[in-house]
Steps between C-alpha positions, in 0.01 A plus 500: 500500500670290235582730214583196269144383482212696375275410774281812524182570356341860551128561422388886488113568529615823318132646495475468873844667528444770220176626670645483850799710405306733293353663830841620555582602121757228484565303209621127555699552188657798636805657303731502799622142603462553851125534461451253222308180598637264245868621518470515878384123505786393253767675724356350813462113388779524241430453117694175515259357732164613360354239251183721421361814571111516402307826526101486462281785421255654253746730318253661289376667828848613620751757412784219476732423204501119430799538309689682786411197729600241230844669468537444878444117452145518638241262344181696459150352488223697376204425725174665394290663805155675480673828363419679798715688773478550879252317712308356197813338346511127506848362500510194297880508501527318832307206383734433206794552720394232761442253221824549333678494865332156546603373156870592573464329834430183357670523161841658609608327827833671496336828588547534871413849546183671428471871520154636486470892444140596602310625802175308415340289760393257216855383481493335860382147364790530240755587774380219713523237230836589386644520851336158586677342207834589678578806265651815635226791458586870501236758510522860375212740577424880564466520870245809518140513612371299182653211667271301704624475849316175552650321201817410690677426169844450667356179664496332152842571384864485618567880451302798418644833358337825518523674151526845654837409652592284197452776243646749715181700554455412881421863569173455334371202698334657763356798329161597639206580261561857555870478421426311177262755393782767558737279304236445216451889475858578469523242207200638343631848498861388370331271214270780397806695369644181338185495292585605129170685489603734794836614378540885550181492735472553862307313743279729687387452859120479387579231256717308727232500761242392256715222392548386863117482530471301177805278503537445876130506590508776751271754598542877426621553859717211504672596171534865636668342823732260308622780253566729813697237665710445182581860479578569874746199508679631188399182282378736237604851410351791309613578135446759242474413121493772238328419194386765208580784736288363771612358847349172618535398861495136623685229696763236465658253724809610686765276350736635775299322759659167614149330559377611162820385338468147674129497362610576147770251490307222635235563228760448248590868383854639484534787738776744354 
């Protein structure tokens, strides 16, 4: 790639990526450079080659710092959605992204490489149009079960990149639904102790199982089975906390367990 010419434009459907990574407790603006989407893109393409890096999202609905992105030379676009999450969320960011990419196509002809970061099938017409105009088109997407196998996105661009590998979290790519639930359970227990309201408290088994039912949408039997798996695998360990001459029993994550350490680090927490 000619590093003397700023011939690369990067368009990020950040809302799409944010909620995709959220399933794995992963932050696109991760504190570690090796997991940070924006720093990795700059490293991969070279700052001297990037003409623009545009990110689109309803930032009011996401736990992301616009200032942090702007310091990384990312141009943020606030695009209002319907204020909902999950299946009811309507992503308006992809529409604005497509409009802006088409504007760049015709107004800045020296842009030779278009980089699209999204797994949305709605991007296919954009990819096809850019490609048909002789531009190099590269796509980054999260290759898990949410990516439609029938979309064949790779047929509409010069190169596709797997975000799991690009962000060095490839171990999460093939997580089954059960494994992800296991992962979510570990993070839930870890984050409970990081809540300022729980300082000095113990997280008892009854409360843990009740939270599994409420937060992970499990039955009482499933919550009990999940708790038993965590304990048998030594992902969690029992603790005792003394307070006001009383002893309280609970459980916390086992930070000496290598898989637990990996889960915690990927989620953006430092493991001492």
